[in-house]
PDB file of C-alpha atoms in Angstrom:
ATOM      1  CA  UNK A   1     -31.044 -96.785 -78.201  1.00  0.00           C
ATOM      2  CA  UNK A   2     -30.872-100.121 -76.246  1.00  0.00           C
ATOM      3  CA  UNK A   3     -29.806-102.843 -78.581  1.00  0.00           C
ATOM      4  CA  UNK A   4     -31.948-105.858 -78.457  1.00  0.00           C
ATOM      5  CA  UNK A   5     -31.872-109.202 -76.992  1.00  0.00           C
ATOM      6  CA  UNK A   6     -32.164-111.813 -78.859  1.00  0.00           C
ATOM      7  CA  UNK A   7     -33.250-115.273 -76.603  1.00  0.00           C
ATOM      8  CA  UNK A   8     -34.225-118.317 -77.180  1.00  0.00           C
ATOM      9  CA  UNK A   9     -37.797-119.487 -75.384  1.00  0.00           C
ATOM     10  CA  UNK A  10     -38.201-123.022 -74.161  1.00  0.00           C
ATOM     11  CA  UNK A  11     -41.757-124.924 -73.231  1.00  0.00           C
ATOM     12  CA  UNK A  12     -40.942-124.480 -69.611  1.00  0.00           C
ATOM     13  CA  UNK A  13     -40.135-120.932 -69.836  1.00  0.00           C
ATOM     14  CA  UNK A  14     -36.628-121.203 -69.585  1.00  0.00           C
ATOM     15  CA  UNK A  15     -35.653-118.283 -71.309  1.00  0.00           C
ATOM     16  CA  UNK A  16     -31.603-118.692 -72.912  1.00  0.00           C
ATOM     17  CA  UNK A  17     -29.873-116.055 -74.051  1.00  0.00           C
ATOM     18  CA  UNK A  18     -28.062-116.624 -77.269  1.00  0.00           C
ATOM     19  CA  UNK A  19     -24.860-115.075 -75.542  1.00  0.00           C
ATOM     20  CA  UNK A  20     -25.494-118.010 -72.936  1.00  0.00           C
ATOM     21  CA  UNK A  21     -25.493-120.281 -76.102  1.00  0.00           C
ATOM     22  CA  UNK A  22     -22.554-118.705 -77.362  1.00  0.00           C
ATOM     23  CA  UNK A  23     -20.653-119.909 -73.875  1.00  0.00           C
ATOM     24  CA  UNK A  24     -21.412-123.696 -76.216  1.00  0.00           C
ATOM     25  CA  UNK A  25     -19.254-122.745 -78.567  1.00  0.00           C
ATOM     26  CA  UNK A  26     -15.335-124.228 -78.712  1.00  0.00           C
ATOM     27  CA  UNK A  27     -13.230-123.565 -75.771  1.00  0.00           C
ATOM     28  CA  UNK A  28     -15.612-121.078 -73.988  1.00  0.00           C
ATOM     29  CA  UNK A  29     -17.141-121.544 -70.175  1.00  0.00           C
ATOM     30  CA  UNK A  30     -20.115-122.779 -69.792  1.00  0.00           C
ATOM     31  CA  UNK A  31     -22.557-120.285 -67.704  1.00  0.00           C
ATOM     32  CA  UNK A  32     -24.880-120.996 -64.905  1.00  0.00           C
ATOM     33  CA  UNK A  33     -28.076-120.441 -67.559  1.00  0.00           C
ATOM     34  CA  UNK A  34     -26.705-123.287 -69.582  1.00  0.00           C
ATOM     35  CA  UNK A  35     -25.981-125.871 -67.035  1.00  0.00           C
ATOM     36  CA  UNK A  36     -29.188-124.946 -65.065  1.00  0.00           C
ATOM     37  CA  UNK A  37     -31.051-125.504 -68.348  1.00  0.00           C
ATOM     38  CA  UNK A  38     -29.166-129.049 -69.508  1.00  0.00           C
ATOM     39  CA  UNK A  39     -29.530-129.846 -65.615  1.00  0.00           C
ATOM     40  CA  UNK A  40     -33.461-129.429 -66.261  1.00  0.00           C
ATOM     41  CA  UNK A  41     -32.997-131.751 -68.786  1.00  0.00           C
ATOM     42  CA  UNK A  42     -31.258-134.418 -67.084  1.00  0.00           C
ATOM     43  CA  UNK A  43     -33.905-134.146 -64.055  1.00  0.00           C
ATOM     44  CA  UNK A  44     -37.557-134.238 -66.883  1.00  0.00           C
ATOM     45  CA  UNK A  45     -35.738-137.633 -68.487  1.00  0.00           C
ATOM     46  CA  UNK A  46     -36.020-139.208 -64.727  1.00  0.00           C
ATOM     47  CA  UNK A  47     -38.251-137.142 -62.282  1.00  0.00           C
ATOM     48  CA  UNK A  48     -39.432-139.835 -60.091  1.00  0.00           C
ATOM     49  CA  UNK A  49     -36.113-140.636 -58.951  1.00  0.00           C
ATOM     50  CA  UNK A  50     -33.512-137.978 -59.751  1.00  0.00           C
ATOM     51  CA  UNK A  51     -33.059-134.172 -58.275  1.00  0.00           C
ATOM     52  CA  UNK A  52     -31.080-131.516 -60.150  1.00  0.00           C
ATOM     53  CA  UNK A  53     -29.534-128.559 -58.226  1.00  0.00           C
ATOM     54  CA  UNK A  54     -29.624-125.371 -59.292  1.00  0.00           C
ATOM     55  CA  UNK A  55     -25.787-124.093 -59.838  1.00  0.00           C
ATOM     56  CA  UNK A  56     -26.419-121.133 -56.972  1.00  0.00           C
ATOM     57  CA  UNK A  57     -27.366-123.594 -54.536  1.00  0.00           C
ATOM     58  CA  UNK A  58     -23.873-124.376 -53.708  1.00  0.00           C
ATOM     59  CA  UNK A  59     -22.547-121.071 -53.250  1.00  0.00           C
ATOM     60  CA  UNK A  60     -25.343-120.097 -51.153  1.00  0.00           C
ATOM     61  CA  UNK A  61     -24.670-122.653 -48.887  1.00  0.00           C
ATOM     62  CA  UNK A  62     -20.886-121.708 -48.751  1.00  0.00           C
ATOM     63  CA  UNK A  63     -22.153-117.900 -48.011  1.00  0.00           C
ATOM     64  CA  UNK A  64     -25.167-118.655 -45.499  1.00  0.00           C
ATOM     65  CA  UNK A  65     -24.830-121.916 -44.397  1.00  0.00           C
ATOM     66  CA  UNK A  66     -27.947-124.247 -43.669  1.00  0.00           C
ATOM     67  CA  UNK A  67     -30.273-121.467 -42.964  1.00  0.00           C
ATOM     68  CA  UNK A  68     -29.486-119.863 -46.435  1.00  0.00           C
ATOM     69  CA  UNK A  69     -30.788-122.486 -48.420  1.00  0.00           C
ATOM     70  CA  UNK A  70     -33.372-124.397 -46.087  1.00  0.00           C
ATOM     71  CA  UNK A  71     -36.319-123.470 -48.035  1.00  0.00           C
ATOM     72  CA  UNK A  72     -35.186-124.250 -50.946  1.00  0.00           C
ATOM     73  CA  UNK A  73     -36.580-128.074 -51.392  1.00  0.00           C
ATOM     74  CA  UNK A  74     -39.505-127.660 -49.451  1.00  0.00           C
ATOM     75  CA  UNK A  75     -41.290-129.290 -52.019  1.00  0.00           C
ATOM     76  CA  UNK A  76     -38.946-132.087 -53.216  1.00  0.00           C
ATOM     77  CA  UNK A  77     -39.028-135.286 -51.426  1.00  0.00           C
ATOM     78  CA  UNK A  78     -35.262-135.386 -51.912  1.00  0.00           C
ATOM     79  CA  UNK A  79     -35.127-138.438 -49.572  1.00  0.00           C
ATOM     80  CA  UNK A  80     -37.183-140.678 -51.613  1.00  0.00           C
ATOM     81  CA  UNK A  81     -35.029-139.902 -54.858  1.00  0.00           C
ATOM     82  CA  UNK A  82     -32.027-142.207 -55.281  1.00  0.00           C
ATOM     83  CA  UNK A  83     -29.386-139.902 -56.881  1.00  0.00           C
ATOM     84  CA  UNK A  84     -28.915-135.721 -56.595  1.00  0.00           C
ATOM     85  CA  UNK A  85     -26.849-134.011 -58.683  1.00  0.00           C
ATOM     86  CA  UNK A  86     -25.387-131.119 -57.603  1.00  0.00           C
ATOM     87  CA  UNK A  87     -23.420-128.691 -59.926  1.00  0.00           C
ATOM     88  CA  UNK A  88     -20.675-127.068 -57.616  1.00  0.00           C
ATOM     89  CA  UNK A  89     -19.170-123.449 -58.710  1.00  0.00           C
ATOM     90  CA  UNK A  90     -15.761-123.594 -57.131  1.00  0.00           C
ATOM     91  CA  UNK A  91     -14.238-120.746 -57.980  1.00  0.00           C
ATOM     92  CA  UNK A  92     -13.509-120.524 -61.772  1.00  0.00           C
ATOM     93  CA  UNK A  93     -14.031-124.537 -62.007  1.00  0.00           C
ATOM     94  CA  UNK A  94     -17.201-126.824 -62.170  1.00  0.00           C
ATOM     95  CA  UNK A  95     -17.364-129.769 -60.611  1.00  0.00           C
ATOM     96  CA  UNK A  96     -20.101-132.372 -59.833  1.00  0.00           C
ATOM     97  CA  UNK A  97     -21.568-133.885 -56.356  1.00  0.00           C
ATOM     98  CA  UNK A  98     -23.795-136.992 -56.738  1.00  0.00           C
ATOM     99  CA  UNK A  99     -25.091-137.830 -53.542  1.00  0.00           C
ATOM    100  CA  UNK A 100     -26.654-141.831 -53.826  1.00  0.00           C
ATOM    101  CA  UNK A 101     -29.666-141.018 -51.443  1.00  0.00           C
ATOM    102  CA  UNK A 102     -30.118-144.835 -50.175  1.00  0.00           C
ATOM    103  CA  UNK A 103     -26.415-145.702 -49.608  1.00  0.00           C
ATOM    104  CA  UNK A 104     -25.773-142.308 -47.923  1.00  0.00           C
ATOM    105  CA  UNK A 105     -23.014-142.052 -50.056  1.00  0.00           C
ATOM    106  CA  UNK A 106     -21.382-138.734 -51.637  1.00  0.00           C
ATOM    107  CA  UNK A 107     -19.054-138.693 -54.837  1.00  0.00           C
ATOM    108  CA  UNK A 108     -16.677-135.496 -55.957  1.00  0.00           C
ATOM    109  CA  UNK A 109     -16.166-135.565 -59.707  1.00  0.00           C
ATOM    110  CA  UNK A 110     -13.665-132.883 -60.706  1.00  0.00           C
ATOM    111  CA  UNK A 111     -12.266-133.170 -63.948  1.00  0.00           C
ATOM    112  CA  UNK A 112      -9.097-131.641 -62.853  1.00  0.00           C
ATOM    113  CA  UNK A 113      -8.262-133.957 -60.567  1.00  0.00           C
ATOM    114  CA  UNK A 114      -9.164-132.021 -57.534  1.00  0.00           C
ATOM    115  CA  UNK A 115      -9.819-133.519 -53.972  1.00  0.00           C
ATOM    116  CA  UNK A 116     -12.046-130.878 -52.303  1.00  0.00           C
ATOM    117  CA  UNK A 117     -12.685-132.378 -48.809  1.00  0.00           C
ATOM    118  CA  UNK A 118     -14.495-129.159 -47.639  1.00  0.00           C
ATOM    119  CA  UNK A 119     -17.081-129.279 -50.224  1.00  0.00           C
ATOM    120  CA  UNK A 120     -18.003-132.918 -49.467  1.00  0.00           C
ATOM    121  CA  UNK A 121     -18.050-131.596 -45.415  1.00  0.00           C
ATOM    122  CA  UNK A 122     -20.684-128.696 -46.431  1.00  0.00           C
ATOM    123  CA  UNK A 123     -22.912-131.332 -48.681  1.00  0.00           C
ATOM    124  CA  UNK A 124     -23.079-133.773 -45.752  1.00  0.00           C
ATOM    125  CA  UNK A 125     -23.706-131.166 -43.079  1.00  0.00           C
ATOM    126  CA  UNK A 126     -26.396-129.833 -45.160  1.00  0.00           C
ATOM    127  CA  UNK A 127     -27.945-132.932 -45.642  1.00  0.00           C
ATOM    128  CA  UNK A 128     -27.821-134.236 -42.295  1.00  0.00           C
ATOM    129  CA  UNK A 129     -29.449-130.334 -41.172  1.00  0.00           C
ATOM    130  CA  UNK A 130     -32.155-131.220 -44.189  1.00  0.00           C
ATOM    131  CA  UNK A 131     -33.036-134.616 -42.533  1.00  0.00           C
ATOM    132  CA  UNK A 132     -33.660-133.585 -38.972  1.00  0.00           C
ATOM    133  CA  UNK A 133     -35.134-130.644 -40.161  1.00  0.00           C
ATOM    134  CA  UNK A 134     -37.649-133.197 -42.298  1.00  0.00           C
ATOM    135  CA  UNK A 135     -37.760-135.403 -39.203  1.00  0.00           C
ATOM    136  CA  UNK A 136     -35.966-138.401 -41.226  1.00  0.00           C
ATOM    137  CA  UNK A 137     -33.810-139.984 -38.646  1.00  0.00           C
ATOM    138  CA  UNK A 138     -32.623-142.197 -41.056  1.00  0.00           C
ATOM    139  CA  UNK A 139     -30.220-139.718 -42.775  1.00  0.00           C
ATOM    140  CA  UNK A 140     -29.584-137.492 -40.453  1.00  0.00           C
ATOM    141  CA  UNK A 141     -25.826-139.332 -39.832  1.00  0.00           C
ATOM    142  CA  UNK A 142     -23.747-141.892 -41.482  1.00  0.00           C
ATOM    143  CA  UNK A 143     -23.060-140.077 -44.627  1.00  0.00           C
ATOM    144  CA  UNK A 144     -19.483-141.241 -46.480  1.00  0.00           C
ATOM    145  CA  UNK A 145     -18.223-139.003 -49.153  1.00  0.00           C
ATOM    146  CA  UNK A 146     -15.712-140.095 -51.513  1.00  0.00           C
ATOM    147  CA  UNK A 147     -13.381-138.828 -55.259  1.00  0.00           C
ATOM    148  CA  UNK A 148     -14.037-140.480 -57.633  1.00  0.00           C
ATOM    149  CA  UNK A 149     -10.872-140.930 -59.567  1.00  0.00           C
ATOM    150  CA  UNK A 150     -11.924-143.455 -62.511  1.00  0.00           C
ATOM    151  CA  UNK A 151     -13.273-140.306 -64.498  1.00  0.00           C
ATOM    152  CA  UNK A 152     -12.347-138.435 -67.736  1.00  0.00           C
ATOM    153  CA  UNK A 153     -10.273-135.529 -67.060  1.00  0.00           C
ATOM    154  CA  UNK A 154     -10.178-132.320 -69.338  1.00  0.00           C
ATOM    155  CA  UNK A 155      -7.130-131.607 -71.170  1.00  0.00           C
ATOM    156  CA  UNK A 156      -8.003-128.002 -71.703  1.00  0.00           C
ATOM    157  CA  UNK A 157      -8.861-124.917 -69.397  1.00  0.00           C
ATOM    158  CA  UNK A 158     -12.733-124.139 -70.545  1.00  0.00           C
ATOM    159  CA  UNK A 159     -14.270-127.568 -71.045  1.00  0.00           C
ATOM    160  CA  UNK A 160     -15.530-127.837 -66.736  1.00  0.00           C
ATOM    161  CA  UNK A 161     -18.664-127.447 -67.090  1.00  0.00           C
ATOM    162  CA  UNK A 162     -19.364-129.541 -70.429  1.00  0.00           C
ATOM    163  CA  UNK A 163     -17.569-132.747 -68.428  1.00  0.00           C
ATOM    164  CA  UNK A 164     -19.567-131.935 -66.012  1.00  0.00           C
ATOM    165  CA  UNK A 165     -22.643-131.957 -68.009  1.00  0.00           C
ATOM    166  CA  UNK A 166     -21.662-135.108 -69.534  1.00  0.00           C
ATOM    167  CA  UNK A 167     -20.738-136.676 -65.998  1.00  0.00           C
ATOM    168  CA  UNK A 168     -24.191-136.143 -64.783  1.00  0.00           C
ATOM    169  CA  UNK A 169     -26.102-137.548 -67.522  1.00  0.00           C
ATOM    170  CA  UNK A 170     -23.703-140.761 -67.296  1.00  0.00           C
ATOM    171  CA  UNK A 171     -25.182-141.159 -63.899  1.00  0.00           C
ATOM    172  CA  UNK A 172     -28.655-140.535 -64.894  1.00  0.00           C
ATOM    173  CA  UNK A 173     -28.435-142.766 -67.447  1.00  0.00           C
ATOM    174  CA  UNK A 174     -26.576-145.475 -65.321  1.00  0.00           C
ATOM    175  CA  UNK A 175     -23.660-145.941 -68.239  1.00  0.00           C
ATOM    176  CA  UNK A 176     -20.257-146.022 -67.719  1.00  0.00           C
ATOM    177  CA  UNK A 177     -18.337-142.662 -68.603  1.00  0.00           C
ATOM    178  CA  UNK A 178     -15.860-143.386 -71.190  1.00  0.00           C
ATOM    179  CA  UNK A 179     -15.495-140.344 -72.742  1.00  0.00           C
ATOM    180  CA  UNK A 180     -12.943-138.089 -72.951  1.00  0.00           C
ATOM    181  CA  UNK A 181     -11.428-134.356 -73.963  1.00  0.00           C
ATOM    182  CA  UNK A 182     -11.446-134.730 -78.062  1.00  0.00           C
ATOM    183  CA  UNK A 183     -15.649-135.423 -77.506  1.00  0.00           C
ATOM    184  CA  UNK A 184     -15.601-131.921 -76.080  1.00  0.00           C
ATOM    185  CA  UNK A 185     -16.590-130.502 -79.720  1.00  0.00           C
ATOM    186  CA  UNK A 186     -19.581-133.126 -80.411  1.00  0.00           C
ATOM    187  CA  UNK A 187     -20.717-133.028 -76.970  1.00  0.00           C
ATOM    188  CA  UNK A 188     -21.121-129.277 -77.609  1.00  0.00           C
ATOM    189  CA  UNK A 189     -22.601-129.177 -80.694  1.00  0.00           C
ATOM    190  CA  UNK A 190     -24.997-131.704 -79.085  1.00  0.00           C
ATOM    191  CA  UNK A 191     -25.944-129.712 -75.720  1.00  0.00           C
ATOM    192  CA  UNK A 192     -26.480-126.830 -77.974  1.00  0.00           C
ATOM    193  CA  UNK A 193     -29.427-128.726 -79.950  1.00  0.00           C
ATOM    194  CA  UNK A 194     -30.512-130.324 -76.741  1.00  0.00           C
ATOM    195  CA  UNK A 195     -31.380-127.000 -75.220  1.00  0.00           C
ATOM    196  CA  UNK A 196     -32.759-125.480 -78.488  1.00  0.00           C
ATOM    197  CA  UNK A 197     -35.256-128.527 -78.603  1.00  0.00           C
ATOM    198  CA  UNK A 198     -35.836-129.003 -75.057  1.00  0.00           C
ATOM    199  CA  UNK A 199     -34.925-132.542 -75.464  1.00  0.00           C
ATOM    200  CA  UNK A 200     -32.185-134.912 -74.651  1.00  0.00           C
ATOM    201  CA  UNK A 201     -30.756-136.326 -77.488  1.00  0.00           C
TER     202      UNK A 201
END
């Protein structure tokens, strides 16, 4: 016999696992279920002018280029937003792309450190194929990416995707980021609540 699955149901029919829960618990990876679900989060608390990504976005773009992923904000208005957020899968890291719509500016936040100039290449190529595609001449060149460097780091090899996470909603929020590794545990604990009440808290 099949053993059951035991999940956890959401108002917008996010359905979570608890093994994707489980990935909340000390020193494990976060999975793409969990950050797509906080990311949902984030992106309810500030609709109007913030855009999630879903975590697969990236890597399709890395597999099929433009082409792969040009339907897939037909209907966002992604340049009226001010800030996307874009949850990068690099391998067995996460990192975090914020792209500040009206500056044309992109920022890498890697909490390793990392300076990954071909990731900021593919996000600005994208978005300048988006814009003519949208006919908005405005963006379709003079895009700047940049690392951000004044960021925590994680001391630890599992805690990625929870800096990430907590990155993002610094940014959605507009506060500064001064956390750091030993918040790892509360900020957990926290997500983990968050998801099970569909609710930032």
């Amino acid at each position: 016999m099949k053993q059951a699955t035991s999940s956890v149901s959401s108002p917008r029919k996010l359905d979570l696992e608890v093994a994707d829960l489980m990935t909340l618990a000390p020193h494990e990876w976060l999975n793409d279920n969990v950050l797509n679900g906080y990311f949902d989060l984030l992106s309810e608390a500030r609709p109007d002018d913030v855009y999630c990504f879903n975590t697969f976005f990236y890597t399709q773009l890395c597999r099929k280029g433009y082409q792969g992923v040009r339907r897939w904000t037909r209907k966002v208005q992604i340049f009226q937003k001010s800030v996307l957020l874009v949850p990068l899968h690099l391998g067995n890291h996460w990192c975090l792309a914020e792209v500040a719509v009206q500056d044309k500016l992109l920022f890498l936040y890697d909490s390793r450190g990392g300076a990954n100039l071909t990731c900021l290449q593919r996000l600005v190529s994208y978005l300048c194929c988006e814009a003519e595609e949208r006919g908005e001449a405005d963006f379709t060149s003079g895009w700047e990416g940049h690392f951000r460097e004044d960021i925590p780091v994680q001391e630890t090899s599992g805690d990625c995707g929870v800096f990430v996470c907590q990155y993002a909603r610094c940014i959605m929020e507009g506060r500064p980021m001064d956390f750091s590794q030993k918040d790892m545990p509360k900020f957990r604990c926290q997500m983990t609540q968050e998801l099970l009440q569909h609710k930032l808290l």
